[in-house]
Each structure stands twice: as C-alpha cells, then as structure tokens.
C-alpha cells in the first residue's frame, strides 16, 4: 500500500493492551488507569483478523506493543498464529522486560524473532523512581533470558531524560559488547505528560558529544527511524532516534492499531479510524484500510507545539 505522498506502508504496530505492570512517568499516570470493559478492547481473534487483512494488503512487518504486551492473556497463541501468516517477514515485540524471564522460551517457540526492551536506567533506585516501583533486576534477568533462548537481535530502547540518565550513556553502551543494540530515543511530548517531557527534553546530540569514537554505519533499512553507529567494532550497534531534533516523517512506513481497535495513521495525530467497529459490523476491512492509508498525514507538527491528547499507554509504545 502507498499513501498519498508515495510512501510504502508495510509496517503495523499493534497495541494488544493498555494495561502495564509499571507506571513510567512519561507514559502513564501515577494513579494508573481504569480497566476497560472487555467489549471495548479487541479480542485476540479480532487482532488476528485485522493483522491478516493488513498482511494481505502488503504489510510484512508487525510489532506487538502495549501497555505491557506480555500482561495480555493469549499472547503466545497470538504470536504463533501471526508468525504463520503467509507474507509476514518480521514479527517482533516491545516490552518493559519484567516478564521476559517467564515468557522468553515460549515466545521463541511460538515464532517470535526478536525483541525490543524499554530500559531507561541501570541504577536500582532510579529505575524504581522512574517506573514508580519497578525492580531493575527483573529486566536484567529478562534480557539474559531473551539472549539465552536465541531471540535476536535484542534492542534496548533508552529514552533520554535531562537530569536523570544522561550520565549513564557510556554504561548503556557496554551492552553492545554482548551483541545487543542500544537505541537512544528523544523524549516526546505526548498526552498528559507533555509539559513534563518538554521540561526534560534533551537532544540525542549529547550521545555524539559524549562518545567521540562512534563510527556511523549504513542502515540496511531505509525506513528505520534510527541512525546507527558502532563503537570499537562491537557486535551491537548504537542507534539514535531523533523525532524532535531531526524528524523522519519522509520515510515513515508505519501505522498503529490501538488496543481499542482504532487505526492511527500517525503517532502524533488525534485522527483515528474505528476498525473494531467496522469489523464487528461486517464491513469490508480491506477497502476501509486502503482508503484510510490515503489520509496518512505528511508529517507531525511537534515543532509547532501541536501535541496529541492521548497518553502513550493508550496508543501503544
């Protein structure tokens, strides 16, 4: 599928739940959230049906997100069925890692290829602070479990936060010695946490300024938002994702499906299409999706102070 700007849309991010066992400050309110009624979220079979339709239309990459995707019942069954879709080349998951130790082997056996793990600090106390009660050791054990069962590549996503973790950049780079990619992501103003994020934004330029020996490497995927580097010929790469300082909308190839069944054409747009409603009414999903893709906006407008209303957990990380 191509949008009205000629971009090939072949990547679908599916949020399977808005629930999470952590309360990260830039993602979720401290009080948590009201649990949605079952009728308001996509059933596992509905997720499979929508994913199957997207793959039939040319999507070849699917990433499962949340909330915390591993907190959703039926995930192993979902992954097994998605992995068997004819035409799907890449199936991955983004997780906070706290449940990976428990599920890594089952995920691998179900057909999951690779995993991204969100981790913003390597300090126990700071981790508990930013997640409002999480335990760092659970994530570190999850990373080792993922490596042990052969999920590859493993990528660690680090959101840079001014005054919080810029002093840990070099520590994170040690993961690359073990063949693990580390990606630094600029903090984005989203939902209720927009003002909090704006006050703590720091450009990824700080990574280049702190680590002088980084060597830029060719990115084999032109649609990837990351610019990649290597350090000391380590097997793992260092990625910089710069949605604020150097936006990458021109090469955007993705759309998002929320846990409530809404299709989001851009992370930073309030525009949504109710695929769940169309599916339950028996509408022709293919035609609805093809029409929707043509409405994908050319760009986000964060630089103009235009921020979305929903929180990150409601959209999918």
Tab-separated table of C-alpha atoms in Angstrom:
chain	number	residue	atom	x	y	z
A	1	UNK	CA	0.000	0.000	0.000
A	2	UNK	CA	1.119	3.548	-0.713
A	3	UNK	CA	-0.187	6.688	0.944
A	4	UNK	CA	-0.965	9.912	-0.902
A	5	UNK	CA	2.689	11.009	-0.575
A	6	UNK	CA	4.052	7.872	-2.232
A	7	UNK	CA	5.336	6.257	0.955
A	8	UNK	CA	5.126	2.459	1.068
A	9	UNK	CA	3.180	1.445	4.193
A	10	UNK	CA	4.334	-2.043	5.149
A	11	UNK	CA	4.657	-1.879	8.951
A	12	UNK	CA	1.866	-2.310	11.519
A	13	UNK	CA	2.325	-1.725	15.243
A	14	UNK	CA	-0.381	-3.418	17.296
A	15	UNK	CA	-1.049	-2.477	20.912
A	16	UNK	CA	-2.567	-5.569	22.494
A	17	UNK	CA	-3.371	-3.894	25.829
A	18	UNK	CA	-3.233	-0.527	27.556
A	19	UNK	CA	-2.513	-2.229	30.892
A	20	UNK	CA	1.000	-2.300	32.333
A	21	UNK	CA	2.694	-3.507	35.492
A	22	UNK	CA	4.813	-0.317	35.619
A	23	UNK	CA	3.906	3.377	35.840
A	24	UNK	CA	6.663	5.134	33.882
A	25	UNK	CA	6.377	8.889	34.314
A	26	UNK	CA	6.290	9.819	30.621
A	27	UNK	CA	3.772	7.109	29.752
A	28	UNK	CA	1.170	6.534	32.444
A	29	UNK	CA	-0.420	8.489	35.332
A	30	UNK	CA	0.770	7.598	38.820
A	31	UNK	CA	-2.735	6.512	39.807
A	32	UNK	CA	-2.805	4.043	36.951
A	33	UNK	CA	-5.818	3.708	34.673
A	34	UNK	CA	-9.380	2.469	34.731
A	35	UNK	CA	-9.557	-1.028	33.314
A	36	UNK	CA	-11.550	-1.065	30.095
A	37	UNK	CA	-14.517	-3.376	29.686
A	38	UNK	CA	-13.825	-6.458	27.561
A	39	UNK	CA	-16.230	-5.286	24.871
A	40	UNK	CA	-14.173	-2.117	24.424
A	41	UNK	CA	-10.904	-3.849	23.541
A	42	UNK	CA	-10.008	-6.055	20.620
A	43	UNK	CA	-10.357	-9.760	21.241
A	44	UNK	CA	-7.361	-11.896	20.320
A	45	UNK	CA	-9.258	-13.339	17.350
A	46	UNK	CA	-10.075	-9.814	16.167
A	47	UNK	CA	-6.422	-8.805	16.358
A	48	UNK	CA	-5.573	-11.839	14.233
A	49	UNK	CA	-8.240	-10.949	11.664
A	50	UNK	CA	-7.118	-7.329	11.336
A	51	UNK	CA	-3.460	-8.364	11.122
A	52	UNK	CA	-4.302	-10.930	8.443
A	53	UNK	CA	-6.047	-8.221	6.422
A	54	UNK	CA	-3.075	-5.869	6.667
A	55	UNK	CA	-0.664	-8.604	5.584
A	56	UNK	CA	-2.889	-9.369	2.597
A	57	UNK	CA	-2.549	-5.681	1.674
A	58	UNK	CA	1.254	-5.790	1.749
A	59	UNK	CA	2.264	-5.289	5.369
A	60	UNK	CA	5.279	-7.537	6.033
A	61	UNK	CA	6.322	-6.336	9.480
A	62	UNK	CA	4.284	-6.429	12.689
A	63	UNK	CA	5.352	-5.298	16.147
A	64	UNK	CA	3.282	-6.041	19.256
A	65	UNK	CA	3.273	-3.352	21.938
A	66	UNK	CA	1.248	-2.098	24.892
A	67	UNK	CA	0.945	-1.118	27.730
A	68	UNK	CA	2.898	-4.223	28.551
A	69	UNK	CA	2.084	-6.813	25.861
A	70	UNK	CA	3.156	-9.769	27.979
A	71	UNK	CA	0.460	-8.824	30.505
A	72	UNK	CA	-2.205	-9.732	27.928
A	73	UNK	CA	-3.619	-13.242	28.108
A	74	UNK	CA	-3.377	-15.210	24.892
A	75	UNK	CA	-0.140	-13.608	23.689
A	76	UNK	CA	1.634	-16.872	22.928
A	77	UNK	CA	-1.299	-18.086	20.828
A	78	UNK	CA	-1.454	-14.728	19.034
A	79	UNK	CA	2.245	-14.771	18.207
A	80	UNK	CA	2.070	-18.355	16.970
A	81	UNK	CA	-0.755	-17.514	14.565
A	82	UNK	CA	0.808	-14.261	13.368
A	83	UNK	CA	4.142	-15.982	12.762
A	84	UNK	CA	2.376	-18.347	10.353
A	85	UNK	CA	0.815	-15.610	8.221
A	86	UNK	CA	1.952	-16.010	4.624
A	87	UNK	CA	3.797	-12.843	3.623
A	88	UNK	CA	4.787	-11.679	7.104
A	89	UNK	CA	8.579	-11.448	7.211
A	90	UNK	CA	9.215	-9.771	10.561
A	91	UNK	CA	7.410	-10.287	13.877
A	92	UNK	CA	8.710	-8.513	16.969
A	93	UNK	CA	7.624	-7.266	20.365
A	94	UNK	CA	8.388	-4.218	22.509
A	95	UNK	CA	8.280	-4.954	26.233
A	96	UNK	CA	9.453	-3.480	29.517
A	97	UNK	CA	11.258	-6.771	30.061
A	98	UNK	CA	9.973	-7.532	33.540
A	99	UNK	CA	8.075	-10.636	32.373
A	100	UNK	CA	10.602	-11.828	29.793
A	101	UNK	CA	12.292	-14.287	32.122
A	102	UNK	CA	8.958	-16.096	32.442
A	103	UNK	CA	7.937	-15.985	28.774
A	104	UNK	CA	11.137	-15.865	26.675
A	105	UNK	CA	11.248	-19.573	25.832
A	106	UNK	CA	7.543	-19.745	24.946
A	107	UNK	CA	7.836	-16.610	22.802
A	108	UNK	CA	10.735	-18.083	20.863
A	109	UNK	CA	8.957	-21.402	20.369
A	110	UNK	CA	5.834	-19.585	19.169
A	111	UNK	CA	7.796	-17.948	16.357
A	112	UNK	CA	8.872	-14.575	17.735
A	113	UNK	CA	12.134	-13.494	16.120
A	114	UNK	CA	13.316	-10.503	18.103
A	115	UNK	CA	12.574	-8.214	20.998
A	116	UNK	CA	12.965	-4.559	21.975
A	117	UNK	CA	13.262	-3.835	25.690
A	118	UNK	CA	12.496	-0.443	27.225
A	119	UNK	CA	15.069	0.437	29.888
A	120	UNK	CA	15.945	3.997	30.906
A	121	UNK	CA	18.436	3.487	33.730
A	122	UNK	CA	20.832	0.894	35.125
A	123	UNK	CA	20.546	2.215	38.676
A	124	UNK	CA	18.193	0.320	41.012
A	125	UNK	CA	16.897	3.369	42.849
A	126	UNK	CA	16.452	5.459	39.704
A	127	UNK	CA	14.649	2.586	37.997
A	128	UNK	CA	12.228	2.272	40.900
A	129	UNK	CA	11.695	6.051	40.751
A	130	UNK	CA	11.034	6.427	37.010
A	131	UNK	CA	8.787	3.328	36.870
A	132	UNK	CA	7.152	4.099	40.223
A	133	UNK	CA	8.042	0.812	41.873
A	134	UNK	CA	9.643	-1.476	39.291
A	135	UNK	CA	12.631	-3.723	40.000
A	136	UNK	CA	15.656	-3.407	37.715
A	137	UNK	CA	16.781	-6.983	38.333
A	138	UNK	CA	13.612	-8.289	36.675
A	139	UNK	CA	14.545	-6.528	33.430
A	140	UNK	CA	18.198	-7.565	33.510
A	141	UNK	CA	17.176	-11.182	34.067
A	142	UNK	CA	14.710	-10.833	31.201
A	143	UNK	CA	17.442	-9.595	28.860
A	144	UNK	CA	19.597	-12.588	29.702
A	145	UNK	CA	16.664	-14.963	29.215
A	146	UNK	CA	15.953	-13.488	25.781
A	147	UNK	CA	19.590	-13.910	24.816
A	148	UNK	CA	19.708	-17.447	26.174
A	149	UNK	CA	16.767	-18.666	24.059
A	150	UNK	CA	18.098	-17.028	20.896
A	151	UNK	CA	15.832	-14.032	20.350
A	152	UNK	CA	17.876	-11.840	18.018
A	153	UNK	CA	18.545	-9.059	17.614
A	154	UNK	CA	17.858	-7.749	21.094
A	155	UNK	CA	17.486	-3.980	21.190
A	156	UNK	CA	17.392	-1.844	24.319
A	157	UNK	CA	15.392	1.371	23.979
A	158	UNK	CA	16.615	4.182	26.232
A	159	UNK	CA	14.548	7.362	26.480
A	160	UNK	CA	16.966	10.172	27.300
A	161	UNK	CA	15.698	12.373	30.143
A	162	UNK	CA	17.530	15.538	31.165
A	163	UNK	CA	18.824	15.435	34.705
A	164	UNK	CA	18.033	11.741	35.024
A	165	UNK	CA	20.050	9.412	32.807
A	166	UNK	CA	22.406	11.361	30.530
A	167	UNK	CA	25.210	10.366	32.925
A	168	UNK	CA	24.593	6.678	32.081
A	169	UNK	CA	25.128	6.807	28.316
A	170	UNK	CA	28.544	5.149	28.465
A	171	UNK	CA	27.224	2.461	30.822
A	172	UNK	CA	24.468	1.519	28.380
A	173	UNK	CA	26.992	1.188	25.563
A	174	UNK	CA	28.575	-1.781	27.364
A	175	UNK	CA	25.614	-3.867	26.188
A	176	UNK	CA	26.972	-3.591	22.635
A	177	UNK	CA	29.945	-5.734	23.677
A	178	UNK	CA	27.465	-8.629	24.012
A	179	UNK	CA	25.905	-8.058	20.597
A	180	UNK	CA	22.927	-6.115	21.944
A	181	UNK	CA	21.821	-2.950	20.132
A	182	UNK	CA	21.243	0.156	22.253
A	183	UNK	CA	18.982	2.876	20.895
A	184	UNK	CA	18.681	6.308	22.465
A	185	UNK	CA	15.285	7.932	21.875
A	186	UNK	CA	14.441	11.588	22.316
A	187	UNK	CA	11.679	12.211	24.842
A	188	UNK	CA	8.443	13.148	23.055
A	189	UNK	CA	5.616	15.332	24.412
A	190	UNK	CA	2.601	13.007	24.482
A	191	UNK	CA	-0.719	13.322	26.328
A	192	UNK	CA	-0.845	14.350	29.982
A	193	UNK	CA	2.942	14.122	30.258
A	194	UNK	CA	3.608	16.706	27.510
A	195	UNK	CA	4.715	19.505	29.844
A	196	UNK	CA	6.792	17.087	31.931
A	197	UNK	CA	8.521	15.870	28.759
A	198	UNK	CA	9.187	19.350	27.385
A	199	UNK	CA	10.946	20.339	30.609
A	200	UNK	CA	13.160	17.248	30.469
A	201	UNK	CA	13.871	17.029	26.745
A	202	UNK	CA	17.483	16.537	25.722
A	203	UNK	CA	18.740	16.133	22.168
A	204	UNK	CA	20.485	12.945	21.092
A	205	UNK	CA	23.411	15.181	20.135
A	206	UNK	CA	24.584	14.587	23.687
A	207	UNK	CA	25.445	10.985	22.748
A	208	UNK	CA	27.697	12.126	19.899
A	209	UNK	CA	29.294	14.733	22.143
A	210	UNK	CA	29.981	12.281	24.957
A	211	UNK	CA	31.209	9.349	22.845
A	212	UNK	CA	33.738	10.597	20.297
A	213	UNK	CA	34.706	7.194	18.875
A	214	UNK	CA	31.352	6.333	17.318
A	215	UNK	CA	31.567	5.282	13.668
A	216	UNK	CA	28.466	5.728	11.534
A	217	UNK	CA	27.304	2.565	9.757
A	218	UNK	CA	24.964	2.057	6.846
A	219	UNK	CA	21.377	1.320	7.791
A	220	UNK	CA	20.141	-1.560	5.669
A	221	UNK	CA	16.541	-0.495	6.328
A	222	UNK	CA	15.908	2.996	4.880
A	223	UNK	CA	12.543	3.196	6.672
A	224	UNK	CA	14.115	2.728	10.100
A	225	UNK	CA	13.907	5.865	12.261
A	226	UNK	CA	17.312	5.166	13.792
A	227	UNK	CA	20.710	6.406	12.645
A	228	UNK	CA	23.209	3.691	13.585
A	229	UNK	CA	26.807	3.758	14.830
A	230	UNK	CA	29.370	1.285	16.135
A	231	UNK	CA	31.889	1.575	18.937
A	232	UNK	CA	35.188	-0.336	18.969
A	233	UNK	CA	33.875	-2.833	16.390
A	234	UNK	CA	31.442	-4.194	18.974
A	235	UNK	CA	28.809	-6.545	17.573
A	236	UNK	CA	25.957	-4.446	18.930
A	237	UNK	CA	25.058	-1.108	17.340
A	238	UNK	CA	24.200	2.275	18.827
A	239	UNK	CA	21.064	3.839	17.382
A	240	UNK	CA	19.854	7.427	17.668
A	241	UNK	CA	16.144	8.074	17.150
A	242	UNK	CA	15.521	11.795	16.822
A	243	UNK	CA	11.802	12.550	16.359
A	244	UNK	CA	12.239	16.096	17.668
A	245	UNK	CA	15.652	17.358	16.552
A	246	UNK	CA	15.634	15.588	13.172
A	247	UNK	CA	12.235	14.171	12.306
A	248	UNK	CA	11.998	11.263	9.874
A	249	UNK	CA	8.432	11.590	8.562
A	250	UNK	CA	9.537	11.483	4.911
A	251	UNK	CA	10.386	7.785	5.258
A	252	UNK	CA	7.562	6.792	7.606
A	253	UNK	CA	6.213	3.361	6.661
A	254	UNK	CA	4.051	2.553	9.676
A	255	UNK	CA	0.547	2.792	11.072
A	256	UNK	CA	-0.712	1.801	14.517
A	257	UNK	CA	-3.609	-0.226	15.853
A	258	UNK	CA	-4.650	0.600	19.425
A	259	UNK	CA	-5.913	-1.970	21.914
A	260	UNK	CA	-9.397	-0.491	21.486
A	261	UNK	CA	-9.295	-1.159	17.750
A	262	UNK	CA	-8.561	2.311	16.406
A	263	UNK	CA	-6.214	2.767	13.461
A	264	UNK	CA	-3.785	5.645	14.000
A	265	UNK	CA	-2.123	6.871	10.838
A	266	UNK	CA	0.441	8.931	12.772
A	267	UNK	CA	1.559	8.673	16.383
A	268	UNK	CA	1.239	12.436	16.802
A	269	UNK	CA	-2.200	12.879	15.244
A	270	UNK	CA	-5.546	12.711	17.040
A	271	UNK	CA	-7.139	11.282	13.875
A	272	UNK	CA	-8.323	7.675	14.310
A	273	UNK	CA	-10.404	5.177	12.320
A	274	UNK	CA	-12.552	2.705	14.277
A	275	UNK	CA	-11.546	-0.633	12.739
A	276	UNK	CA	-13.084	-2.555	15.633
A	277	UNK	CA	-16.487	-1.073	14.899
A	278	UNK	CA	-16.174	-1.784	11.188
A	279	UNK	CA	-15.034	-5.356	11.862
A	280	UNK	CA	-17.943	-6.082	14.202
A	281	UNK	CA	-20.422	-4.654	11.678
A	282	UNK	CA	-19.041	-6.937	8.983
A	283	UNK	CA	-17.719	-4.097	6.820
A	284	UNK	CA	-15.117	-4.633	4.114
A	285	UNK	CA	-11.920	-4.026	6.096
A	286	UNK	CA	-9.662	-4.035	3.055
A	287	UNK	CA	-11.473	-1.132	1.434
A	288	UNK	CA	-11.611	0.826	4.687
A	289	UNK	CA	-7.878	0.362	5.312
A	290	UNK	CA	-6.891	1.276	1.748
A	291	UNK	CA	-8.970	4.463	1.973
A	292	UNK	CA	-7.566	5.312	5.410
A	293	UNK	CA	-3.950	4.942	4.290
A	294	UNK	CA	-4.525	7.716	1.747
A	295	UNK	CA	-5.325	10.020	4.673
A	296	UNK	CA	-1.978	9.486	6.427
A	297	UNK	CA	-0.563	12.967	7.159
A	298	UNK	CA	2.669	14.118	5.593
A	299	UNK	CA	4.307	14.952	8.907
A	300	UNK	CA	3.874	15.501	12.618
A	301	UNK	CA	3.845	19.085	13.847
A	302	UNK	CA	5.548	18.809	17.214
A	303	UNK	CA	7.748	21.779	16.364
A	304	UNK	CA	4.599	23.930	16.241
A	305	UNK	CA	3.502	22.872	19.719
A	306	UNK	CA	0.798	20.538	18.398
A	307	UNK	CA	0.618	17.557	20.768
A	308	UNK	CA	-1.809	14.646	20.930
A	309	UNK	CA	-4.314	14.264	23.748
A	310	UNK	CA	-3.945	10.539	24.447
A	311	UNK	CA	-1.249	9.114	26.690
A	312	UNK	CA	1.368	6.746	25.309
A	313	UNK	CA	-0.094	3.667	27.004
A	314	UNK	CA	-3.417	4.331	25.249
A	315	UNK	CA	-1.763	4.402	21.823
A	316	UNK	CA	0.937	1.772	22.069
A	317	UNK	CA	4.634	2.293	22.650
